[in-house]
Amino acid sequence: MPPVLQPIPKGSLVQTVATRIREWIEGGALQSGDRLPTELELVDQLGVSRTVVREAVRQLECLGVLTVKRAKGTFVADCDHMSQCAKLVSSALTITPKELLYFNELREGIECIAARRVAETASPERVAELEQLLDEIDEAGSSDLDAWEADFRFHRALVAAAGNPLTTSIWEMNHEFILASMVQSTPRPRDRHDRAKTRARHELILEAIRQQDPDAAEQAIHA
C-alpha cells in the first residue's frame, strides 16, 4: 500500500503536482512498473481538481516518467525512461542562452509547419479547443508560471492538431526545454495589461486558423 500524499498549497498546481509525484517516485515509494493511485485517489490525497491531476500526469507521461495504459491505469515507467527523464530535467535547469536559441529555432520550425497545416485542415471542434485554451491564458492563476503553462498548453494543442505524431512526439519530448524557453524569452505576464497583450498575440494565430489562411497563421507564429 503506497503512502498517502499530503495536500499541496494553492499556486502553480499542475507543476507542483507533477513535481510531487516525480519526487515521490524518485524517493522510492513506487518502483518501475508499479501502478499509481487512481485519479480520484490522487485528487483526494493532493486536494486538487481532476483537471490538475490529469495535466500533471500528462506532463510526466511526456517526460517518460509515467506510462498510461488504457483501461488499466497509470504506471511508473521503466528504469531507462526514468534515467532519460532525470537527464532531461537536469538539462532544462541548466540551459544556456545559445541552447535556448537552438530550441526556439526548433520550436518555431515545428510550430510554423503545424500552424499552416491546422489552418488548412482544422475542424470546428479543433478551433473550439484552441479557443478554450486561449481563454485559459486569461484565466490562469496569479503566478507567472501558471500563465506560462497555459500558454504552453495552447501551443501543444496547436502542434497536436496538425496530426503528425512524429513532430508531436518531438515537441512533447522537449517539454521542459520549451517551457524553459518560454520562461526566459517571454515577457513576464505580471498584470492584466500584459495578459491582454499575450491574448492579442495568440488571437492572431487563432484568427488565421479560423479564416483558413496558412500564410497568416505562419506569420503569426513568427511574430
JSON list of C-alpha atoms in Angstrom, two decimals:
[
{"chain": "A", "resi": 1, "resn": "MET", "atom": "CA", "xyz": [0.00, 0.00, 0.00]},
{"chain": "A", "resi": 2, "resn": "PRO", "atom": "CA", "xyz": [1.70, 3.27, -1.08]},
{"chain": "A", "resi": 3, "resn": "PRO", "atom": "CA", "xyz": [1.97, 6.13, 1.43]},
{"chain": "A", "resi": 4, "resn": "VAL", "atom": "CA", "xyz": [-0.67, 8.84, 1.44]},
{"chain": "A", "resi": 5, "resn": "LEU", "atom": "CA", "xyz": [0.44, 12.10, -0.17]},
{"chain": "A", "resi": 6, "resn": "GLN", "atom": "CA", "xyz": [-0.17, 15.36, 1.68]},
{"chain": "A", "resi": 7, "resn": "PRO", "atom": "CA", "xyz": [-2.33, 18.19, 0.24]},
{"chain": "A", "resi": 8, "resn": "ILE", "atom": "CA", "xyz": [-0.40, 20.93, -1.52]},
{"chain": "A", "resi": 9, "resn": "PRO", "atom": "CA", "xyz": [-0.82, 24.72, -1.28]},
{"chain": "A", "resi": 10, "resn": "LYS", "atom": "CA", "xyz": [-2.56, 26.70, -4.00]},
{"chain": "A", "resi": 11, "resn": "GLY", "atom": "CA", "xyz": [-0.39, 28.25, -6.73]},
{"chain": "A", "resi": 12, "resn": "SER", "atom": "CA", "xyz": [1.17, 26.58, -9.72]},
{"chain": "A", "resi": 13, "resn": "LEU", "atom": "CA", "xyz": [-0.86, 23.46, -9.16]},
{"chain": "A", "resi": 14, "resn": "VAL", "atom": "CA", "xyz": [-0.04, 21.42, -12.26]},
{"chain": "A", "resi": 15, "resn": "GLN", "atom": "CA", "xyz": [3.72, 21.88, -11.93]},
{"chain": "A", "resi": 16, "resn": "THR", "atom": "CA", "xyz": [3.58, 21.32, -8.17]},
{"chain": "A", "resi": 17, "resn": "VAL", "atom": "CA", "xyz": [1.61, 18.09, -8.55]},
{"chain": "A", "resi": 18, "resn": "ALA", "atom": "CA", "xyz": [3.95, 16.85, -11.29]},
{"chain": "A", "resi": 19, "resn": "THR", "atom": "CA", "xyz": [6.97, 17.63, -9.11]},
{"chain": "A", "resi": 20, "resn": "ARG", "atom": "CA", "xyz": [5.38, 15.98, -6.07]},
{"chain": "A", "resi": 21, "resn": "ILE", "atom": "CA", "xyz": [4.62, 12.77, -7.94]},
{"chain": "A", "resi": 22, "resn": "ARG", "atom": "CA", "xyz": [8.10, 12.69, -9.50]},
{"chain": "A", "resi": 23, "resn": "GLU", "atom": "CA", "xyz": [9.77, 13.22, -6.12]},
{"chain": "A", "resi": 24, "resn": "TRP", "atom": "CA", "xyz": [7.53, 10.54, -4.63]},
{"chain": "A", "resi": 25, "resn": "ILE", "atom": "CA", "xyz": [8.73, 8.08, -7.26]},
{"chain": "A", "resi": 26, "resn": "GLU", "atom": "CA", "xyz": [12.38, 9.11, -7.04]},
{"chain": "A", "resi": 27, "resn": "GLY", "atom": "CA", "xyz": [12.20, 8.72, -3.27]},
{"chain": "A", "resi": 28, "resn": "GLY", "atom": "CA", "xyz": [11.44, 5.02, -3.71]},
{"chain": "A", "resi": 29, "resn": "ALA", "atom": "CA", "xyz": [7.76, 5.00, -2.70]},
{"chain": "A", "resi": 30, "resn": "LEU", "atom": "CA", "xyz": [6.99, 3.39, -6.07]},
{"chain": "A", "resi": 31, "resn": "GLN", "atom": "CA", "xyz": [9.21, 1.29, -8.30]},
{"chain": "A", "resi": 32, "resn": "SER", "atom": "CA", "xyz": [9.32, 0.85, -12.07]},
{"chain": "A", "resi": 33, "resn": "GLY", "atom": "CA", "xyz": [6.17, -0.91, -13.20]},
{"chain": "A", "resi": 34, "resn": "ASP", "atom": "CA", "xyz": [4.15, -0.05, -10.07]},
{"chain": "A", "resi": 35, "resn": "ARG", "atom": "CA", "xyz": [0.66, 1.36, -10.53]},
{"chain": "A", "resi": 36, "resn": "LEU", "atom": "CA", "xyz": [-0.12, 4.85, -9.30]},
{"chain": "A", "resi": 37, "resn": "PRO", "atom": "CA", "xyz": [-3.18, 5.50, -7.14]},
{"chain": "A", "resi": 38, "resn": "THR", "atom": "CA", "xyz": [-6.28, 6.17, -9.20]},
{"chain": "A", "resi": 39, "resn": "GLU", "atom": "CA", "xyz": [-7.12, 9.65, -10.43]},
{"chain": "A", "resi": 40, "resn": "LEU", "atom": "CA", "xyz": [-9.78, 10.06, -7.75]},
{"chain": "A", "resi": 41, "resn": "GLU", "atom": "CA", "xyz": [-7.37, 8.89, -5.05]},
{"chain": "A", "resi": 42, "resn": "LEU", "atom": "CA", "xyz": [-4.79, 11.45, -6.18]},
{"chain": "A", "resi": 43, "resn": "VAL", "atom": "CA", "xyz": [-7.46, 14.17, -6.22]},
{"chain": "A", "resi": 44, "resn": "ASP", "atom": "CA", "xyz": [-8.41, 13.27, -2.65]},
{"chain": "A", "resi": 45, "resn": "GLN", "atom": "CA", "xyz": [-4.84, 12.99, -1.36]},
{"chain": "A", "resi": 46, "resn": "LEU", "atom": "CA", "xyz": [-3.49, 16.13, -3.01]},
{"chain": "A", "resi": 47, "resn": "GLY", "atom": "CA", "xyz": [-6.57, 18.32, -2.65]},
{"chain": "A", "resi": 48, "resn": "VAL", "atom": "CA", "xyz": [-6.66, 19.44, -6.28]},
{"chain": "A", "resi": 49, "resn": "SER", "atom": "CA", "xyz": [-9.06, 19.05, -9.20]},
{"chain": "A", "resi": 50, "resn": "ARG", "atom": "CA", "xyz": [-9.16, 16.14, -11.63]},
{"chain": "A", "resi": 51, "resn": "THR", "atom": "CA", "xyz": [-8.08, 18.55, -14.39]},
{"chain": "A", "resi": 52, "resn": "VAL", "atom": "CA", "xyz": [-4.90, 19.40, -12.49]},
{"chain": "A", "resi": 53, "resn": "VAL", "atom": "CA", "xyz": [-4.11, 15.72, -11.85]},
{"chain": "A", "resi": 54, "resn": "ARG", "atom": "CA", "xyz": [-4.69, 14.81, -15.49]},
{"chain": "A", "resi": 55, "resn": "GLU", "atom": "CA", "xyz": [-2.44, 17.60, -16.76]},
{"chain": "A", "resi": 56, "resn": "ALA", "atom": "CA", "xyz": [0.31, 16.69, -14.28]},
{"chain": "A", "resi": 57, "resn": "VAL", "atom": "CA", "xyz": [0.12, 13.03, -15.30]},
{"chain": "A", "resi": 58, "resn": "ARG", "atom": "CA", "xyz": [0.22, 14.06, -18.97]},
{"chain": "A", "resi": 59, "resn": "GLN", "atom": "CA", "xyz": [3.37, 16.10, -18.37]},
{"chain": "A", "resi": 60, "resn": "LEU", "atom": "CA", "xyz": [5.07, 13.20, -16.62]},
{"chain": "A", "resi": 61, "resn": "GLU", "atom": "CA", "xyz": [3.97, 10.82, -19.37]},
{"chain": "A", "resi": 62, "resn": "CYS", "atom": "CA", "xyz": [5.51, 13.13, -21.98]},
{"chain": "A", "resi": 63, "resn": "LEU", "atom": "CA", "xyz": [8.75, 13.16, -19.99]},
{"chain": "A", "resi": 64, "resn": "GLY", "atom": "CA", "xyz": [8.82, 9.37, -19.80]},
{"chain": "A", "resi": 65, "resn": "VAL", "atom": "CA", "xyz": [8.25, 9.18, -16.04]},
{"chain": "A", "resi": 66, "resn": "LEU", "atom": "CA", "xyz": [4.82, 7.55, -16.31]},
{"chain": "A", "resi": 67, "resn": "THR", "atom": "CA", "xyz": [3.11, 5.19, -18.72]},
{"chain": "A", "resi": 68, "resn": "VAL", "atom": "CA", "xyz": [-0.67, 5.41, -19.14]},
{"chain": "A", "resi": 69, "resn": "LYS", "atom": "CA", "xyz": [-2.34, 2.16, -20.19]},
{"chain": "A", "resi": 70, "resn": "ARG", "atom": "CA", "xyz": [-5.92, 2.40, -21.38]},
{"chain": "A", "resi": 71, "resn": "ALA", "atom": "CA", "xyz": [-8.42, 0.75, -19.01]},
{"chain": "A", "resi": 72, "resn": "LYS", "atom": "CA", "xyz": [-5.55, -0.42, -16.78]},
{"chain": "A", "resi": 73, "resn": "GLY", "atom": "CA", "xyz": [-4.22, 2.70, -15.10]},
{"chain": "A", "resi": 74, "resn": "THR", "atom": "CA", "xyz": [-1.07, 4.78, -14.81]},
{"chain": "A", "resi": 75, "resn": "PHE", "atom": "CA", "xyz": [2.25, 3.12, -14.12]},
{"chain": "A", "resi": 76, "resn": "VAL", "atom": "CA", "xyz": [5.80, 4.14, -13.29]},
{"chain": "A", "resi": 77, "resn": "ALA", "atom": "CA", "xyz": [7.94, 3.84, -16.42]},
{"chain": "A", "resi": 78, "resn": "ASP", "atom": "CA", "xyz": [10.93, 1.52, -16.62]},
{"chain": "A", "resi": 79, "resn": "CYS", "atom": "CA", "xyz": [14.35, 2.49, -15.32]},
{"chain": "A", "resi": 80, "resn": "ASP", "atom": "CA", "xyz": [15.73, 3.54, -18.71]},
{"chain": "A", "resi": 81, "resn": "HIS", "atom": "CA", "xyz": [12.91, 6.04, -19.21]},
{"chain": "A", "resi": 82, "resn": "MET", "atom": "CA", "xyz": [13.38, 7.32, -15.67]},
{"chain": "A", "resi": 83, "resn": "SER", "atom": "CA", "xyz": [17.08, 7.89, -16.32]},
{"chain": "A", "resi": 84, "resn": "GLN", "atom": "CA", "xyz": [16.35, 9.75, -19.54]},
{"chain": "A", "resi": 85, "resn": "CYS", "atom": "CA", "xyz": [13.79, 11.89, -17.71]},
{"chain": "A", "resi": 86, "resn": "ALA", "atom": "CA", "xyz": [16.27, 12.85, -15.00]},
{"chain": "A", "resi": 87, "resn": "LYS", "atom": "CA", "xyz": [18.79, 13.94, -17.62]},
{"chain": "A", "resi": 88, "resn": "LEU", "atom": "CA", "xyz": [16.12, 15.91, -19.46]},
{"chain": "A", "resi": 89, "resn": "VAL", "atom": "CA", "xyz": [15.00, 17.80, -16.37]},
{"chain": "A", "resi": 90, "resn": "SER", "atom": "CA", "xyz": [18.60, 18.45, -15.32]},
{"chain": "A", "resi": 91, "resn": "SER", "atom": "CA", "xyz": [19.46, 19.82, -18.77]},
{"chain": "A", "resi": 92, "resn": "ALA", "atom": "CA", "xyz": [16.42, 22.11, -18.75]},
{"chain": "A", "resi": 93, "resn": "LEU", "atom": "CA", "xyz": [17.57, 23.66, -15.49]},
{"chain": "A", "resi": 94, "resn": "THR", "atom": "CA", "xyz": [21.00, 24.46, -16.92]},
{"chain": "A", "resi": 95, "resn": "ILE", "atom": "CA", "xyz": [20.03, 25.55, -20.44]},
{"chain": "A", "resi": 96, "resn": "THR", "atom": "CA", "xyz": [22.41, 28.16, -21.86]},
{"chain": "A", "resi": 97, "resn": "PRO", "atom": "CA", "xyz": [21.44, 31.19, -23.99]},
{"chain": "A", "resi": 98, "resn": "LYS", "atom": "CA", "xyz": [22.91, 29.52, -27.08]},
{"chain": "A", "resi": 99, "resn": "GLU", "atom": "CA", "xyz": [20.97, 26.30, -26.40]},
{"chain": "A", "resi": 100, "resn": "LEU", "atom": "CA", "xyz": [17.87, 28.41, -25.80]},
{"chain": "A", "resi": 101, "resn": "LEU", "atom": "CA", "xyz": [18.27, 29.88, -29.28]},
{"chain": "A", "resi": 102, "resn": "TYR", "atom": "CA", "xyz": [18.56, 26.41, -30.78]},
{"chain": "A", "resi": 103, "resn": "PHE", "atom": "CA", "xyz": [15.42, 25.19, -29.03]},
{"chain": "A", "resi": 104, "resn": "ASN", "atom": "CA", "xyz": [13.49, 28.29, -30.05]},
{"chain": "A", "resi": 105, "resn": "GLU", "atom": "CA", "xyz": [14.51, 27.67, -33.67]},
{"chain": "A", "resi": 106, "resn": "LEU", "atom": "CA", "xyz": [13.37, 24.05, -33.42]},
{"chain": "A", "resi": 107, "resn": "ARG", "atom": "CA", "xyz": [10.10, 25.10, -31.82]},
{"chain": "A", "resi": 108, "resn": "GLU", "atom": "CA", "xyz": [9.50, 27.81, -34.43]},
{"chain": "A", "resi": 109, "resn": "GLY", "atom": "CA", "xyz": [10.09, 25.39, -37.30]},
{"chain": "A", "resi": 110, "resn": "ILE", "atom": "CA", "xyz": [7.69, 22.81, -35.90]},
{"chain": "A", "resi": 111, "resn": "GLU", "atom": "CA", "xyz": [5.01, 25.35, -34.98]},
{"chain": "A", "resi": 112, "resn": "CYS", "atom": "CA", "xyz": [5.12, 27.20, -38.30]},
{"chain": "A", "resi": 113, "resn": "ILE", "atom": "CA", "xyz": [4.51, 23.97, -40.18]},
{"chain": "A", "resi": 114, "resn": "ALA", "atom": "CA", "xyz": [1.83, 22.97, -37.70]},
{"chain": "A", "resi": 115, "resn": "ALA", "atom": "CA", "xyz": [0.05, 26.33, -37.93]},
{"chain": "A", "resi": 116, "resn": "ARG", "atom": "CA", "xyz": [-0.08, 26.11, -41.72]},
{"chain": "A", "resi": 117, "resn": "ARG", "atom": "CA", "xyz": [-1.43, 22.57, -41.57]},
{"chain": "A", "resi": 118, "resn": "VAL", "atom": "CA", "xyz": [-4.05, 23.40, -38.96]},
{"chain": "A", "resi": 119, "resn": "ALA", "atom": "CA", "xyz": [-5.21, 26.44, -40.96]},
{"chain": "A", "resi": 120, "resn": "GLU", "atom": "CA", "xyz": [-5.75, 24.15, -43.93]},
{"chain": "A", "resi": 121, "resn": "THR", "atom": "CA", "xyz": [-7.48, 21.28, -42.12]},
{"chain": "A", "resi": 122, "resn": "ALA", "atom": "CA", "xyz": [-8.82, 22.34, -38.72]},
{"chain": "A", "resi": 123, "resn": "SER", "atom": "CA", "xyz": [-12.32, 21.17, -37.86]},
{"chain": "A", "resi": 124, "resn": "PRO", "atom": "CA", "xyz": [-14.74, 23.36, -35.88]},
{"chain": "A", "resi": 125, "resn": "GLU", "atom": "CA", "xyz": [-14.03, 21.12, -32.87]},
{"chain": "A", "resi": 126, "resn": "ARG", "atom": "CA", "xyz": [-10.29, 21.81, -33.10]},
{"chain": "A", "resi": 127, "resn": "VAL", "atom": "CA", "xyz": [-10.92, 25.55, -33.38]},
{"chain": "A", "resi": 128, "resn": "ALA", "atom": "CA", "xyz": [-13.19, 25.40, -30.33]},
{"chain": "A", "resi": 129, "resn": "GLU", "atom": "CA", "xyz": [-10.47, 23.55, -28.38]},
{"chain": "A", "resi": 130, "resn": "LEU", "atom": "CA", "xyz": [-7.90, 26.22, -29.23]},
{"chain": "A", "resi": 131, "resn": "GLU", "atom": "CA", "xyz": [-10.39, 28.95, -28.28]},
{"chain": "A", "resi": 132, "resn": "GLN", "atom": "CA", "xyz": [-10.89, 27.33, -24.90]},
{"chain": "A", "resi": 133, "resn": "LEU", "atom": "CA", "xyz": [-7.14, 27.05, -24.32]},
{"chain": "A", "resi": 134, "resn": "LEU", "atom": "CA", "xyz": [-6.75, 30.70, -25.29]},
{"chain": "A", "resi": 135, "resn": "ASP", "atom": "CA", "xyz": [-9.32, 31.60, -22.64]},
{"chain": "A", "resi": 136, "resn": "GLU", "atom": "CA", "xyz": [-7.29, 29.65, -20.09]},
{"chain": "A", "resi": 137, "resn": "ILE", "atom": "CA", "xyz": [-4.37, 32.03, -20.63]},
{"chain": "A", "resi": 138, "resn": "ASP", "atom": "CA", "xyz": [-6.64, 34.83, -19.39]},
{"chain": "A", "resi": 139, "resn": "GLU", "atom": "CA", "xyz": [-7.96, 32.71, -16.55]},
{"chain": "A", "resi": 140, "resn": "ALA", "atom": "CA", "xyz": [-4.60, 31.37, -15.36]},
{"chain": "A", "resi": 141, "resn": "GLY", "atom": "CA", "xyz": [-3.70, 31.76, -11.70]},
{"chain": "A", "resi": 142, "resn": "SER", "atom": "CA", "xyz": [-1.89, 34.74, -10.28]},
{"chain": "A", "resi": 143, "resn": "SER", "atom": "CA", "xyz": [1.62, 33.32, -10.67]},
{"chain": "A", "resi": 144, "resn": "ASP", "atom": "CA", "xyz": [3.68, 33.85, -13.82]},
{"chain": "A", "resi": 145, "resn": "LEU", "atom": "CA", "xyz": [4.26, 30.10, -14.13]},
{"chain": "A", "resi": 146, "resn": "ASP", "atom": "CA", "xyz": [0.52, 29.46, -14.27]},
{"chain": "A", "resi": 147, "resn": "ALA", "atom": "CA", "xyz": [0.26, 31.81, -17.27]},
{"chain": "A", "resi": 148, "resn": "TRP", "atom": "CA", "xyz": [3.29, 30.30, -18.99]},
{"chain": "A", "resi": 149, "resn": "GLU", "atom": "CA", "xyz": [1.86, 26.79, -18.56]},
{"chain": "A", "resi": 150, "resn": "ALA", "atom": "CA", "xyz": [-1.49, 27.90, -20.02]},
{"chain": "A", "resi": 151, "resn": "ASP", "atom": "CA", "xyz": [0.45, 29.38, -22.94]},
{"chain": "A", "resi": 152, "resn": "PHE", "atom": "CA", "xyz": [2.32, 26.08, -23.32]},
{"chain": "A", "resi": 153, "resn": "ARG", "atom": "CA", "xyz": [-0.93, 24.09, -23.47]},
{"chain": "A", "resi": 154, "resn": "PHE", "atom": "CA", "xyz": [-2.19, 26.28, -26.33]},
{"chain": "A", "resi": 155, "resn": "HIS", "atom": "CA", "xyz": [0.96, 25.67, -28.39]},
{"chain": "A", "resi": 156, "resn": "ARG", "atom": "CA", "xyz": [0.97, 21.95, -27.61]},
{"chain": "A", "resi": 157, "resn": "ALA", "atom": "CA", "xyz": [-2.62, 21.64, -28.82]},
{"chain": "A", "resi": 158, "resn": "LEU", "atom": "CA", "xyz": [-1.71, 23.55, -31.97]},
{"chain": "A", "resi": 159, "resn": "VAL", "atom": "CA", "xyz": [1.10, 21.09, -32.77]},
{"chain": "A", "resi": 160, "resn": "ALA", "atom": "CA", "xyz": [-1.11, 18.08, -31.95]},
{"chain": "A", "resi": 161, "resn": "ALA", "atom": "CA", "xyz": [-3.92, 19.43, -34.15]},
{"chain": "A", "resi": 162, "resn": "ALA", "atom": "CA", "xyz": [-1.61, 19.25, -37.18]},
{"chain": "A", "resi": 163, "resn": "GLY", "atom": "CA", "xyz": [-1.94, 15.47, -36.96]},
{"chain": "A", "resi": 164, "resn": "ASN", "atom": "CA", "xyz": [1.73, 14.50, -37.34]},
{"chain": "A", "resi": 165, "resn": "PRO", "atom": "CA", "xyz": [2.54, 12.11, -34.47]},
{"chain": "A", "resi": 166, "resn": "LEU", "atom": "CA", "xyz": [6.30, 12.36, -35.07]},
{"chain": "A", "resi": 167, "resn": "THR", "atom": "CA", "xyz": [6.52, 16.14, -34.72]},
{"chain": "A", "resi": 168, "resn": "THR", "atom": "CA", "xyz": [4.10, 15.99, -31.79]},
{"chain": "A", "resi": 169, "resn": "SER", "atom": "CA", "xyz": [6.38, 13.47, -30.05]},
{"chain": "A", "resi": 170, "resn": "ILE", "atom": "CA", "xyz": [9.47, 15.59, -30.71]},
{"chain": "A", "resi": 171, "resn": "TRP", "atom": "CA", "xyz": [7.71, 18.70, -29.38]},
{"chain": "A", "resi": 172, "resn": "GLU", "atom": "CA", "xyz": [6.40, 16.98, -26.26]},
{"chain": "A", "resi": 173, "resn": "MET", "atom": "CA", "xyz": [9.70, 15.20, -25.65]},
{"chain": "A", "resi": 174, "resn": "ASN", "atom": "CA", "xyz": [11.26, 18.63, -25.23]},
{"chain": "A", "resi": 175, "resn": "HIS", "atom": "CA", "xyz": [8.53, 19.83, -22.84]},
{"chain": "A", "resi": 176, "resn": "GLU", "atom": "CA", "xyz": [10.91, 21.05, -20.13]},
{"chain": "A", "resi": 177, "resn": "PHE", "atom": "CA", "xyz": [13.17, 22.83, -22.63]},
{"chain": "A", "resi": 178, "resn": "ILE", "atom": "CA", "xyz": [10.23, 24.51, -24.36]},
{"chain": "A", "resi": 179, "resn": "LEU", "atom": "CA", "xyz": [8.75, 25.67, -21.07]},
{"chain": "A", "resi": 180, "resn": "ALA", "atom": "CA", "xyz": [12.18, 26.92, -20.02]},
{"chain": "A", "resi": 181, "resn": "SER", "atom": "CA", "xyz": [12.47, 28.83, -23.29]},
{"chain": "A", "resi": 182, "resn": "MET", "atom": "CA", "xyz": [9.04, 30.40, -22.69]},
{"chain": "A", "resi": 183, "resn": "VAL", "atom": "CA", "xyz": [10.06, 31.50, -19.21]},
{"chain": "A", "resi": 184, "resn": "GLN", "atom": "CA", "xyz": [13.33, 33.02, -20.46]},
{"chain": "A", "resi": 185, "resn": "SER", "atom": "CA", "xyz": [12.09, 34.59, -23.71]},
{"chain": "A", "resi": 186, "resn": "THR", "atom": "CA", "xyz": [8.55, 35.75, -22.90]},
{"chain": "A", "resi": 187, "resn": "PRO", "atom": "CA", "xyz": [7.86, 39.00, -21.02]},
{"chain": "A", "resi": 188, "resn": "ARG", "atom": "CA", "xyz": [6.54, 38.27, -17.55]},
{"chain": "A", "resi": 189, "resn": "PRO", "atom": "CA", "xyz": [2.71, 38.27, -17.58]},
{"chain": "A", "resi": 190, "resn": "ARG", "atom": "CA", "xyz": [2.57, 40.32, -14.38]},
{"chain": "A", "resi": 191, "resn": "ASP", "atom": "CA", "xyz": [-0.74, 42.10, -14.74]},
{"chain": "A", "resi": 192, "resn": "ARG", "atom": "CA", "xyz": [-3.96, 42.30, -16.73]},
{"chain": "A", "resi": 193, "resn": "HIS", "atom": "CA", "xyz": [-2.35, 44.58, -19.33]},
{"chain": "A", "resi": 194, "resn": "ASP", "atom": "CA", "xyz": [0.43, 42.08, -20.01]},
{"chain": "A", "resi": 195, "resn": "ARG", "atom": "CA", "xyz": [-2.10, 39.24, -20.16]},
{"chain": "A", "resi": 196, "resn": "ALA", "atom": "CA", "xyz": [-4.14, 41.24, -22.69]},
{"chain": "A", "resi": 197, "resn": "LYS", "atom": "CA", "xyz": [-1.08, 41.65, -24.93]},
{"chain": "A", "resi": 198, "resn": "THR", "atom": "CA", "xyz": [-0.38, 37.93, -24.70]},
{"chain": "A", "resi": 199, "resn": "ARG", "atom": "CA", "xyz": [-4.01, 37.21, -25.58]},
{"chain": "A", "resi": 200, "resn": "ALA", "atom": "CA", "xyz": [-3.83, 39.53, -28.61]},
{"chain": "A", "resi": 201, "resn": "ARG", "atom": "CA", "xyz": [-0.71, 37.81, -29.98]},
{"chain": "A", "resi": 202, "resn": "HIS", "atom": "CA", "xyz": [-2.29, 34.39, -29.70]},
{"chain": "A", "resi": 203, "resn": "GLU", "atom": "CA", "xyz": [-5.59, 35.64, -31.10]},
{"chain": "A", "resi": 204, "resn": "LEU", "atom": "CA", "xyz": [-3.77, 36.46, -34.35]},
{"chain": "A", "resi": 205, "resn": "ILE", "atom": "CA", "xyz": [-2.79, 32.79, -34.67]},
{"chain": "A", "resi": 206, "resn": "LEU", "atom": "CA", "xyz": [-6.29, 31.60, -33.93]},
{"chain": "A", "resi": 207, "resn": "GLU", "atom": "CA", "xyz": [-7.95, 34.10, -36.26]},
{"chain": "A", "resi": 208, "resn": "ALA", "atom": "CA", "xyz": [-5.74, 33.00, -39.15]},
{"chain": "A", "resi": 209, "resn": "ILE", "atom": "CA", "xyz": [-6.80, 29.40, -38.44]},
{"chain": "A", "resi": 210, "resn": "ARG", "atom": "CA", "xyz": [-10.46, 30.42, -38.35]},
{"chain": "A", "resi": 211, "resn": "GLN", "atom": "CA", "xyz": [-10.02, 32.15, -41.72]},
{"chain": "A", "resi": 212, "resn": "GLN", "atom": "CA", "xyz": [-8.18, 29.09, -43.12]},
{"chain": "A", "resi": 213, "resn": "ASP", "atom": "CA", "xyz": [-5.23, 31.30, -44.06]},
{"chain": "A", "resi": 214, "resn": "PRO", "atom": "CA", "xyz": [-1.97, 29.28, -43.81]},
{"chain": "A", "resi": 215, "resn": "ASP", "atom": "CA", "xyz": [0.26, 32.26, -44.68]},
{"chain": "A", "resi": 216, "resn": "ALA", "atom": "CA", "xyz": [-1.25, 34.42, -41.96]},
{"chain": "A", "resi": 217, "resn": "ALA", "atom": "CA", "xyz": [-1.03, 31.56, -39.46]},
{"chain": "A", "resi": 218, "resn": "GLU", "atom": "CA", "xyz": [2.67, 31.07, -40.15]},
{"chain": "A", "resi": 219, "resn": "GLN", "atom": "CA", "xyz": [3.29, 34.83, -39.97]},
{"chain": "A", "resi": 220, "resn": "ALA", "atom": "CA", "xyz": [1.52, 35.00, -36.62]},
{"chain": "A", "resi": 221, "resn": "ILE", "atom": "CA", "xyz": [3.76, 32.22, -35.25]},
{"chain": "A", "resi": 222, "resn": "HIS", "atom": "CA", "xyz": [6.87, 34.08, -36.44]},
{"chain": "A", "resi": 223, "resn": "ALA", "atom": "CA", "xyz": [5.61, 37.22, -34.69]}
]
